[in-house]
mmCIF file of the C-alpha atoms, coordinates in Angstrom:
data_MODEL
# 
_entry.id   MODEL 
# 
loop_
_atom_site.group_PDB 
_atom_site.id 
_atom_site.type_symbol 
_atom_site.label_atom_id 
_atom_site.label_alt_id 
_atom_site.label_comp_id 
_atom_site.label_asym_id 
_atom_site.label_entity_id 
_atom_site.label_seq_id 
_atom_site.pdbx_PDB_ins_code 
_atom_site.Cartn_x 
_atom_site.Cartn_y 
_atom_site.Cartn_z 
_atom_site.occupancy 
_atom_site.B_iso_or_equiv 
_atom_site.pdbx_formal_charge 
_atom_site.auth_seq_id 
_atom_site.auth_comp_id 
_atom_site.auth_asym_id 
_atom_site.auth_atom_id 
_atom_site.pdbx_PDB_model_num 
ATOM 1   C CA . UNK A 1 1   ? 126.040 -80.029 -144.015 1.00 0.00 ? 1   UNK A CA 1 
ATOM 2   C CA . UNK A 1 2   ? 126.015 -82.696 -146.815 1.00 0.00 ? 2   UNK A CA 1 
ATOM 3   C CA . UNK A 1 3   ? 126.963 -85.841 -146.158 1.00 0.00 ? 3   UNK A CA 1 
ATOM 4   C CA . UNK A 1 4   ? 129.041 -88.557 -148.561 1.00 0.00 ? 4   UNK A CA 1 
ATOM 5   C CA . UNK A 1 5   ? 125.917 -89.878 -150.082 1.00 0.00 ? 5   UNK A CA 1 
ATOM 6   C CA . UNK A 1 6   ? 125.633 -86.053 -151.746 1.00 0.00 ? 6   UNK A CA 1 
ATOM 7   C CA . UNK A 1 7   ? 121.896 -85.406 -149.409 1.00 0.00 ? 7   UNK A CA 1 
ATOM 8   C CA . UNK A 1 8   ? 121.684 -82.685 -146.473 1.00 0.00 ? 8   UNK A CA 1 
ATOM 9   C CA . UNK A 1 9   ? 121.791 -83.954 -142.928 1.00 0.00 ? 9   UNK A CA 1 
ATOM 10  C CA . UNK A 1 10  ? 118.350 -82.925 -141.009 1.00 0.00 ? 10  UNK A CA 1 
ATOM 11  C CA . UNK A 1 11  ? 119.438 -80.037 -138.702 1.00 0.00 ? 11  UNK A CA 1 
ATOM 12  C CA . UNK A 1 12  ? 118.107 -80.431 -135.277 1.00 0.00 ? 12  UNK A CA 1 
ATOM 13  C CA . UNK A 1 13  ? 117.401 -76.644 -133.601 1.00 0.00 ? 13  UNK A CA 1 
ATOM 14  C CA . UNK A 1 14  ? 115.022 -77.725 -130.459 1.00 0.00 ? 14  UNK A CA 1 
ATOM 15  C CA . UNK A 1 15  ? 118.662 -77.017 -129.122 1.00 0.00 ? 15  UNK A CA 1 
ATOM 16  C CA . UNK A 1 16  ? 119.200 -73.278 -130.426 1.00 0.00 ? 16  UNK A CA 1 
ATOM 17  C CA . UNK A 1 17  ? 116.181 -72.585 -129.064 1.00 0.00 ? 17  UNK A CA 1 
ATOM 18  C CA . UNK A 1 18  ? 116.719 -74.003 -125.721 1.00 0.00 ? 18  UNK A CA 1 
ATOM 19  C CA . UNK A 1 19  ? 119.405 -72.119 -125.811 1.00 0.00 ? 19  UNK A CA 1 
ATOM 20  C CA . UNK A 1 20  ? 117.819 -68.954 -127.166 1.00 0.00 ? 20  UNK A CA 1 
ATOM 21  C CA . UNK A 1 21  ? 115.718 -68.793 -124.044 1.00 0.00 ? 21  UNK A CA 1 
ATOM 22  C CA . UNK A 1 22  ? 118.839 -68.735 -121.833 1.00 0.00 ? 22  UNK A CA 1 
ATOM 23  C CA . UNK A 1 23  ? 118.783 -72.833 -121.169 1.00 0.00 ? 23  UNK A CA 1 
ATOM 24  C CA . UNK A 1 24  ? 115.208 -73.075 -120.215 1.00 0.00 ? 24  UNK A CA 1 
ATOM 25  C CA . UNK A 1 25  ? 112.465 -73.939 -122.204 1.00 0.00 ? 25  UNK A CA 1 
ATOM 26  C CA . UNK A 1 26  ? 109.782 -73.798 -119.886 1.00 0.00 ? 26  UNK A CA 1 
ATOM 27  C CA . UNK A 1 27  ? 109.626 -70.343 -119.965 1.00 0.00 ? 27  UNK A CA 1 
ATOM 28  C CA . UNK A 1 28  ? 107.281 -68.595 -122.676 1.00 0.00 ? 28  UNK A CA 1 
ATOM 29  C CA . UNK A 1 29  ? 108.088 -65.168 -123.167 1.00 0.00 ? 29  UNK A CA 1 
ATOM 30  C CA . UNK A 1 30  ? 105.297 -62.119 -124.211 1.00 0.00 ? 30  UNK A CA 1 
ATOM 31  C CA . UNK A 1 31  ? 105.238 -58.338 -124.419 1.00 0.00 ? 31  UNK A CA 1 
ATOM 32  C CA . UNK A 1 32  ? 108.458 -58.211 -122.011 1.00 0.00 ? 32  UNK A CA 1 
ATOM 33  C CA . UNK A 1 33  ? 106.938 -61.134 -119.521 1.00 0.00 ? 33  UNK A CA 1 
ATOM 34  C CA . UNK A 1 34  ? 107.644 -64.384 -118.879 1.00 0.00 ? 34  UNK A CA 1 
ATOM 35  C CA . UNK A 1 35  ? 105.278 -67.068 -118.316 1.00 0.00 ? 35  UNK A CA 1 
ATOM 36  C CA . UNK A 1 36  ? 105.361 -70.414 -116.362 1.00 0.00 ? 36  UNK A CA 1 
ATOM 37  C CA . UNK A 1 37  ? 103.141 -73.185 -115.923 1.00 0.00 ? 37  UNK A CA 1 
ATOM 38  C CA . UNK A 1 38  ? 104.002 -75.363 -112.851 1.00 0.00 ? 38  UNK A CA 1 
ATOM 39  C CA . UNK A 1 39  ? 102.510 -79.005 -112.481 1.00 0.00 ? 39  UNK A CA 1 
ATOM 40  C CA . UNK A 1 40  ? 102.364 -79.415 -108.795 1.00 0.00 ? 40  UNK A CA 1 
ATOM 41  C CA . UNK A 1 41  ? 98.752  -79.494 -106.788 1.00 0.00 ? 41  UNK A CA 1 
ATOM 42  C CA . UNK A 1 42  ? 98.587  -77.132 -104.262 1.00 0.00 ? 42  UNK A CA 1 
ATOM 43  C CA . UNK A 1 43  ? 96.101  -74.754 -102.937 1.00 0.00 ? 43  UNK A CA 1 
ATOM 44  C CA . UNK A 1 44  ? 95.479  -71.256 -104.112 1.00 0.00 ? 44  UNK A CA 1 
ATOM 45  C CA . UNK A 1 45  ? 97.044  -69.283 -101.766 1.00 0.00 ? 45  UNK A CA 1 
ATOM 46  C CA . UNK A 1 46  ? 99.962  -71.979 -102.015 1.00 0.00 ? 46  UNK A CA 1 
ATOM 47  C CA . UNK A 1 47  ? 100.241 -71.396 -105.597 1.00 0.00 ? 47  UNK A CA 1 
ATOM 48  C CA . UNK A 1 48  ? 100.341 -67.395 -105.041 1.00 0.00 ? 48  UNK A CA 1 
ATOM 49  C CA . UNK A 1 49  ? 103.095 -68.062 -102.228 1.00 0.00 ? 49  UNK A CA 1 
ATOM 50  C CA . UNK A 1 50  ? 104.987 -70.000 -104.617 1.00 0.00 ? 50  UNK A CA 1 
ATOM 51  C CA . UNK A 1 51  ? 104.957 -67.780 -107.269 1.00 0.00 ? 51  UNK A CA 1 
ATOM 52  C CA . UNK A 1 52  ? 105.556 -64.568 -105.402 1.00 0.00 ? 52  UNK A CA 1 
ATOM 53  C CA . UNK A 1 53  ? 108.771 -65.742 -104.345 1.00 0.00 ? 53  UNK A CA 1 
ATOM 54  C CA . UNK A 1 54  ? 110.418 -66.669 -107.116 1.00 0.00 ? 54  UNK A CA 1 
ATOM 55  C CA . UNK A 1 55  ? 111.843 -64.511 -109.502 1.00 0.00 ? 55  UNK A CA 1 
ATOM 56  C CA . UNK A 1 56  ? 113.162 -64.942 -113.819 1.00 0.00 ? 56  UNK A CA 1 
ATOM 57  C CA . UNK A 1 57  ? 115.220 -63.192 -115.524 1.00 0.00 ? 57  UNK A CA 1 
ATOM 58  C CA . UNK A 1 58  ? 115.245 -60.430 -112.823 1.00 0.00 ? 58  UNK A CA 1 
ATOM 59  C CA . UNK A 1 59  ? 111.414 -60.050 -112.813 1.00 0.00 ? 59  UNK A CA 1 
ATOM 60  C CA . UNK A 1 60  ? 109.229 -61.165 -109.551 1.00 0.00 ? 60  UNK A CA 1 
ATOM 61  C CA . UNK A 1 61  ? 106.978 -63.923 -110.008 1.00 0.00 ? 61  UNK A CA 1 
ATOM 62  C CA . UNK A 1 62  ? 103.303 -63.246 -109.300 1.00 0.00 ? 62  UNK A CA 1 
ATOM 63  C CA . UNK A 1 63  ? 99.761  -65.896 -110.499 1.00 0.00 ? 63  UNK A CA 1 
ATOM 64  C CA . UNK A 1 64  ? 99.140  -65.207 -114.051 1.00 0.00 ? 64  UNK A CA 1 
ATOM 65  C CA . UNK A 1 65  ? 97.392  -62.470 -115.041 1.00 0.00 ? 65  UNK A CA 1 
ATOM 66  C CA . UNK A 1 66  ? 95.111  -62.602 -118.303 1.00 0.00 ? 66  UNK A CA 1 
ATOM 67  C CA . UNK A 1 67  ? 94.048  -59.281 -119.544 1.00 0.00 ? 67  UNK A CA 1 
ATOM 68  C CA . UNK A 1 68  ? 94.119  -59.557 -123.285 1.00 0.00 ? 68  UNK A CA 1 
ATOM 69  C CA . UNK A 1 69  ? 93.198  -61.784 -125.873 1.00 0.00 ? 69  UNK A CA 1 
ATOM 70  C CA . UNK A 1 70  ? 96.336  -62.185 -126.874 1.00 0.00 ? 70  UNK A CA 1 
ATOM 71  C CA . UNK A 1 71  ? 97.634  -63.407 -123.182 1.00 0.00 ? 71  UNK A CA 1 
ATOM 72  C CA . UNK A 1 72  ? 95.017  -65.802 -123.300 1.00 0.00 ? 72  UNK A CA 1 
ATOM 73  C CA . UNK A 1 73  ? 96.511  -66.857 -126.348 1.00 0.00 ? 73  UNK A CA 1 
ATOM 74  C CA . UNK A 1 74  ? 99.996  -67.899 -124.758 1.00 0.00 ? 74  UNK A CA 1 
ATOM 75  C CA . UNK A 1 75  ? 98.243  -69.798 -121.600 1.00 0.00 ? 75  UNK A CA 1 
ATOM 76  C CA . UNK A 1 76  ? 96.217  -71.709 -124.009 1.00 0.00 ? 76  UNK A CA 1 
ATOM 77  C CA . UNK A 1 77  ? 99.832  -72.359 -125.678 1.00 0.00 ? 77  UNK A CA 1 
ATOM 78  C CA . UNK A 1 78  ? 100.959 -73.576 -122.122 1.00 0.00 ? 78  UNK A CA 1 
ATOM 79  C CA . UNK A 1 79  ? 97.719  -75.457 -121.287 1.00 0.00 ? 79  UNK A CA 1 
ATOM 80  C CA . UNK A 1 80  ? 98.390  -77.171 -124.907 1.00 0.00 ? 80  UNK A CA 1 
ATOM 81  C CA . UNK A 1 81  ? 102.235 -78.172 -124.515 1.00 0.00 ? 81  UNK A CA 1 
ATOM 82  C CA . UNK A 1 82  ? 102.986 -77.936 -120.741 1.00 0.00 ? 82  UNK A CA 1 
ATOM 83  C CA . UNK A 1 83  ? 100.395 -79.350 -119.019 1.00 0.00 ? 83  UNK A CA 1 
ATOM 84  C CA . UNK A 1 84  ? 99.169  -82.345 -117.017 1.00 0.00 ? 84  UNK A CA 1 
ATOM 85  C CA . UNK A 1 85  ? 96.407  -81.202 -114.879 1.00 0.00 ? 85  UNK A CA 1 
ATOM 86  C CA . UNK A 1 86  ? 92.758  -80.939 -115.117 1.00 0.00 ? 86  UNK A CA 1 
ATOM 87  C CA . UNK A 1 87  ? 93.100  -76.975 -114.243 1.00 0.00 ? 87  UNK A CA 1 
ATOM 88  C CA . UNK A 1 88  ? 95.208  -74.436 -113.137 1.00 0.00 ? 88  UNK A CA 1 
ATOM 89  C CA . UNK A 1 89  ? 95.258  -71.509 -110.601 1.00 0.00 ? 89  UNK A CA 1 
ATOM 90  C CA . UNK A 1 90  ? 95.195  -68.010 -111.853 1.00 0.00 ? 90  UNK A CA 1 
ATOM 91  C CA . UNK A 1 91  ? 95.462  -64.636 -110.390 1.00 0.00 ? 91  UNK A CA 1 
ATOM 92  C CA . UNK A 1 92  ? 92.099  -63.939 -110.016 1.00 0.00 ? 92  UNK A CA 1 
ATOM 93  C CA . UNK A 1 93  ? 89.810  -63.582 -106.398 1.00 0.00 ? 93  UNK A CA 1 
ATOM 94  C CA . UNK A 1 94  ? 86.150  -62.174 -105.622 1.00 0.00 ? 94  UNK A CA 1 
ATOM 95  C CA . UNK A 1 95  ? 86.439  -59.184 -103.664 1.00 0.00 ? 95  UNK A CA 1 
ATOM 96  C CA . UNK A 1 96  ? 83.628  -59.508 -101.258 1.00 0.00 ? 96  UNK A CA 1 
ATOM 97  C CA . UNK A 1 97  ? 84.004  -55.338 -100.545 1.00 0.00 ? 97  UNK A CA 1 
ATOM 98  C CA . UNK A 1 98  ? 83.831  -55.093 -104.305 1.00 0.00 ? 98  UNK A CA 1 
ATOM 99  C CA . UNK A 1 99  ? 81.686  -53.402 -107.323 1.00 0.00 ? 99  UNK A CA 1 
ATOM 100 C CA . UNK A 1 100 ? 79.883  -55.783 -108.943 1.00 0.00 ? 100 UNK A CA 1 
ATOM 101 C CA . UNK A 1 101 ? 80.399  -54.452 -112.157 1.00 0.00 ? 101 UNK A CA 1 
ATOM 102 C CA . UNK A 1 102 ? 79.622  -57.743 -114.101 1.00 0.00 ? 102 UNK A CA 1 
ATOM 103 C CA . UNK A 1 103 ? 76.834  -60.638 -113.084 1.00 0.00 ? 103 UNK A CA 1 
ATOM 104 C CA . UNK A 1 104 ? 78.072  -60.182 -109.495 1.00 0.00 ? 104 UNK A CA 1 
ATOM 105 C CA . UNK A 1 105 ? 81.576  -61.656 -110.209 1.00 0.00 ? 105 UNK A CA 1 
ATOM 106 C CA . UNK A 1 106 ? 83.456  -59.024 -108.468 1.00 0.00 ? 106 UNK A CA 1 
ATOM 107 C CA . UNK A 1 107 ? 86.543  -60.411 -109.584 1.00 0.00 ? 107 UNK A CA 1 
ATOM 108 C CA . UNK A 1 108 ? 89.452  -58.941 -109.381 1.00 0.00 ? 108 UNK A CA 1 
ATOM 109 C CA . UNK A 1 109 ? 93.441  -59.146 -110.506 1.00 0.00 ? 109 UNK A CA 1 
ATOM 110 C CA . UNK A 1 110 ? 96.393  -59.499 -107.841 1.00 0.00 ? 110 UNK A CA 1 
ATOM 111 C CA . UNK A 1 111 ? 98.065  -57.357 -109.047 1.00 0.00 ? 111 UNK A CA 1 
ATOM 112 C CA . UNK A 1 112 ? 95.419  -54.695 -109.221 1.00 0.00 ? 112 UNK A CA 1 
ATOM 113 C CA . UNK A 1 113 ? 94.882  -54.247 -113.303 1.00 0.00 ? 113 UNK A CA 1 
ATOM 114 C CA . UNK A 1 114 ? 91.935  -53.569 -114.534 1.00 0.00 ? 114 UNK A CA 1 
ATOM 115 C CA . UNK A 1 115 ? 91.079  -55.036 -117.744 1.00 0.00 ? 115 UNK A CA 1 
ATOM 116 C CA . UNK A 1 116 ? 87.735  -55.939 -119.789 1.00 0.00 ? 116 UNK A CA 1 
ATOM 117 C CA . UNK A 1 117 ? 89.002  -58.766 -121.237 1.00 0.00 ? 117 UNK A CA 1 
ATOM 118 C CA . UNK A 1 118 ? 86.549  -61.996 -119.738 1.00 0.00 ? 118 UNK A CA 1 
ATOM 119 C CA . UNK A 1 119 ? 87.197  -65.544 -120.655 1.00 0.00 ? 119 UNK A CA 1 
ATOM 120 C CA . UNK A 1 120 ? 84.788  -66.657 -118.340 1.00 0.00 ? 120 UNK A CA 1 
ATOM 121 C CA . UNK A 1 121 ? 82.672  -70.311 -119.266 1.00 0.00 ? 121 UNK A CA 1 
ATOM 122 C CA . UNK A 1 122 ? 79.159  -70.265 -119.306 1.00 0.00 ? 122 UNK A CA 1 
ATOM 123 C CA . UNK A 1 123 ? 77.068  -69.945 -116.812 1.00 0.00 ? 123 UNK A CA 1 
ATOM 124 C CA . UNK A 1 124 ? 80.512  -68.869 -114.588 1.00 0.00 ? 124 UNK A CA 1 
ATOM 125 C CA . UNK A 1 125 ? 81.337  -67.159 -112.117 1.00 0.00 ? 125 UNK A CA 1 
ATOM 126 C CA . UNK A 1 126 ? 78.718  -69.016 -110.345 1.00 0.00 ? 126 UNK A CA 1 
ATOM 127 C CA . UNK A 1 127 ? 79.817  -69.004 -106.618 1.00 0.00 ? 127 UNK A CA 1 
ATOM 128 C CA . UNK A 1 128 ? 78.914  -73.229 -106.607 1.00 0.00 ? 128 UNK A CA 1 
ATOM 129 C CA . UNK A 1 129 ? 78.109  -73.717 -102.922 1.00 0.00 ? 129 UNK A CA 1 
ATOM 130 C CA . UNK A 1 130 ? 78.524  -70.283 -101.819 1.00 0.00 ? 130 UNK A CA 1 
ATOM 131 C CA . UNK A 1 131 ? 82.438  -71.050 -101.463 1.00 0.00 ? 131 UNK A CA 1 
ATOM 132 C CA . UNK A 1 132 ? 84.225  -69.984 -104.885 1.00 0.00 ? 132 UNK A CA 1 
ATOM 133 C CA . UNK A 1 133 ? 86.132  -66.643 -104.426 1.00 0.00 ? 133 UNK A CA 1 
ATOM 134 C CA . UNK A 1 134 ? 89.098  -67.600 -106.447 1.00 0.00 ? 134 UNK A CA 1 
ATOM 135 C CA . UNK A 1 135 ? 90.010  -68.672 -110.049 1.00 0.00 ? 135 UNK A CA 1 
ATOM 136 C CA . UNK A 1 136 ? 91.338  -71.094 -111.987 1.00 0.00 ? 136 UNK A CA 1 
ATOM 137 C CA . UNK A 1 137 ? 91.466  -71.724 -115.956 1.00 0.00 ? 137 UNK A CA 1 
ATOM 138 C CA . UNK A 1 138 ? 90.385  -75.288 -117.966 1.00 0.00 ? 138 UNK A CA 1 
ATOM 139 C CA . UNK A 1 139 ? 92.718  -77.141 -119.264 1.00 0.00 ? 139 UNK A CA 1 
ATOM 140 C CA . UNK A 1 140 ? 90.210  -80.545 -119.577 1.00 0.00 ? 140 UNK A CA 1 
ATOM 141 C CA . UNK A 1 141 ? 86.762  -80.187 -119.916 1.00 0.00 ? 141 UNK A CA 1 
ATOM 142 C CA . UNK A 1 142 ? 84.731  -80.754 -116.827 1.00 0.00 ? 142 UNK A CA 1 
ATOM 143 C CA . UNK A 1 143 ? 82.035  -83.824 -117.286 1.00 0.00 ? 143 UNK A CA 1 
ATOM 144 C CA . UNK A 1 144 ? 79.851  -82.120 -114.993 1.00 0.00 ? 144 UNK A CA 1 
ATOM 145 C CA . UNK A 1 145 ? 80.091  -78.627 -116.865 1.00 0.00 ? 145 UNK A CA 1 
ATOM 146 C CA . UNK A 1 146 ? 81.779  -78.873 -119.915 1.00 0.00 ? 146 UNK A CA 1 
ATOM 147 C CA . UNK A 1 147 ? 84.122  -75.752 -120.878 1.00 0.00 ? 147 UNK A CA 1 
ATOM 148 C CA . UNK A 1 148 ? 86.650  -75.441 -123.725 1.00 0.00 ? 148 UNK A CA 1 
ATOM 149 C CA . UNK A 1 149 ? 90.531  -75.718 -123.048 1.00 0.00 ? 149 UNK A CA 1 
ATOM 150 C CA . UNK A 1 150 ? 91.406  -71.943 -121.583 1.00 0.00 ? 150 UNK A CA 1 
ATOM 151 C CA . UNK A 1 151 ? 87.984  -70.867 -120.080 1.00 0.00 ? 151 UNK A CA 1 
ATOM 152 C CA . UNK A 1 152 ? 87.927  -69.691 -116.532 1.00 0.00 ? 152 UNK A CA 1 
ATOM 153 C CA . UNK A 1 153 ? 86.058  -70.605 -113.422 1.00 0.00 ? 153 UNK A CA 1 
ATOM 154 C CA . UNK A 1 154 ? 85.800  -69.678 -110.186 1.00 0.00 ? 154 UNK A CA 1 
ATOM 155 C CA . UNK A 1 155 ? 86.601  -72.328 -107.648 1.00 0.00 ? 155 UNK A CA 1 
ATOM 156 C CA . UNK A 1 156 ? 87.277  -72.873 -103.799 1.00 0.00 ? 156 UNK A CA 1 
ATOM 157 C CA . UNK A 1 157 ? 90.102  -71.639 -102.555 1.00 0.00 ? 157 UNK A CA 1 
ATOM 158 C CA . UNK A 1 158 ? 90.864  -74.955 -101.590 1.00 0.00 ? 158 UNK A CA 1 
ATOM 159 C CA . UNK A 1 159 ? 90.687  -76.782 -104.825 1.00 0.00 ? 159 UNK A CA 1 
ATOM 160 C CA . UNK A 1 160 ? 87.407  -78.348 -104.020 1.00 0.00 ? 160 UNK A CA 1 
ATOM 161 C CA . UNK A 1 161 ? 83.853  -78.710 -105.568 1.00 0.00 ? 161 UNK A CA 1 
ATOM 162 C CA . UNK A 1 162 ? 81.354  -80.973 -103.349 1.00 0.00 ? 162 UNK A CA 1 
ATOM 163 C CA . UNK A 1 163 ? 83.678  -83.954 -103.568 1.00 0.00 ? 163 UNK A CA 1 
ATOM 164 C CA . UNK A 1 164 ? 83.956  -83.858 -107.453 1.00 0.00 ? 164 UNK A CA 1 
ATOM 165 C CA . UNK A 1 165 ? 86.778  -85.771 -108.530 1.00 0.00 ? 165 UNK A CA 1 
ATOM 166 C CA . UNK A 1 166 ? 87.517  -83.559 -111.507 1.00 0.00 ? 166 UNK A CA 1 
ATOM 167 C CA . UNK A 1 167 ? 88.412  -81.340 -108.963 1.00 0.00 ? 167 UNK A CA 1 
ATOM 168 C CA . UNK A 1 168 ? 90.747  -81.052 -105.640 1.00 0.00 ? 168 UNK A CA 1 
ATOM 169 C CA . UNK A 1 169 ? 94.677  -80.259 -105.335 1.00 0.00 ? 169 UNK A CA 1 
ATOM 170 C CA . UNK A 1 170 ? 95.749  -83.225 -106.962 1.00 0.00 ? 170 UNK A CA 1 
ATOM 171 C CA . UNK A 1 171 ? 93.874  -81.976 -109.944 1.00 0.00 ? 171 UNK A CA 1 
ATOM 172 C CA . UNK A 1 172 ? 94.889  -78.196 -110.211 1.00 0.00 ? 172 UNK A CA 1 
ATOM 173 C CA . UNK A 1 173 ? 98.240  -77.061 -111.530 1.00 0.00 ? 173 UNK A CA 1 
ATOM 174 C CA . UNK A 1 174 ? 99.349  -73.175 -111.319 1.00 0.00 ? 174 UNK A CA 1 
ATOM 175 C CA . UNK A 1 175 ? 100.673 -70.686 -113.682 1.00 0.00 ? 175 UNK A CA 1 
ATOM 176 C CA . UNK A 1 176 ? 103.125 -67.810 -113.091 1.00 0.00 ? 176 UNK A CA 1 
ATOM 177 C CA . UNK A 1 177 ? 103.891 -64.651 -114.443 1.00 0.00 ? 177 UNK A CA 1 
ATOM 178 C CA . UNK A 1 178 ? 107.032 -63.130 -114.359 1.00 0.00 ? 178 UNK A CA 1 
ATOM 179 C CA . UNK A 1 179 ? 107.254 -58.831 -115.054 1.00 0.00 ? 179 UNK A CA 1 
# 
């Protein structure tokens, strides 16, 4: 559009896009899924609750599952532009009747894929306490282990690390995955 001074206006397209993705820009879309990342502290099995009951698009919700590089890619994206917390949920638990097919992690997908993509931090899985059988993804770098934005870590299924304060519901977020 030009305007009477003969210069083109500056065309503002957040909108198109918003309404590209069907009015909600929340939503991420990959490889036919949709992803979500929710800001609310809550437990794990909270978190899986919540996301196995709603539903996008026609697709069931279900906690994130990361089993490519290029996944990783869009939670980092989320982690990045979405977020608030110091970490978030994913869809990843220990298996206590499980192989231990990697440093005794056990770890295994809700969902039941089987993938050999790891994003693990260093040192982690590390079952802290004896207590961490579920997992969760950085999105701030712990002070008392540092890890990069989008590295995982097993955690307590309640959120909680011997009192740190980096840690605990108020502190964890969850992502969902819609297929």
């Amino acid at each position: 559009d030009m305007n009477n001074d003969g210069k083109l206006d500056i065309v503002d397209f957040s909108m198109l896009n918003d309404k590209v993705n069907g009015g909600n820009n929340d939503y991420v879309q990959y490889n036919g899924h949709y992803y979500r990342l929710f800001n609310d502290g809550m437990t794990w099995e909270q978190a899986k609750q919540k996301c196995a009951s709603q539903t996008y698009r026609g697709k069931r919700g279900h906690l994130v599952t990361i089993t490519s590089f290029d996944e990783q890619q869009i939670i980092e994206k989320l982690l990045r532009e979405k977020g608030t917390k110091n970490s978030y949920w994913i869809g990843g638990y220990r298996d206590p009747r499980g192989y231990e097919y990697r440093r005794g992690q056990r770890f295994k997908w809700i969902t039941g894929e089987v993938s050999d993509f790891n994003n693990f931090s260093a040192g982690q899985p590390d079952n802290a306490y004896g207590r961490e059988d579920r997992m969760m993804v950085y999105r701030n770098s712990n002070p008392l282990s540092p890890a990069r934005l989008g590295a995982w870590n097993d955690l307590a299924r309640d959120g909680t690390c011997n009192n740190q304060p980096f840690f605990g519901v108020n502190n964890l977020g969850y992502i969902c995955e819609y297929e």
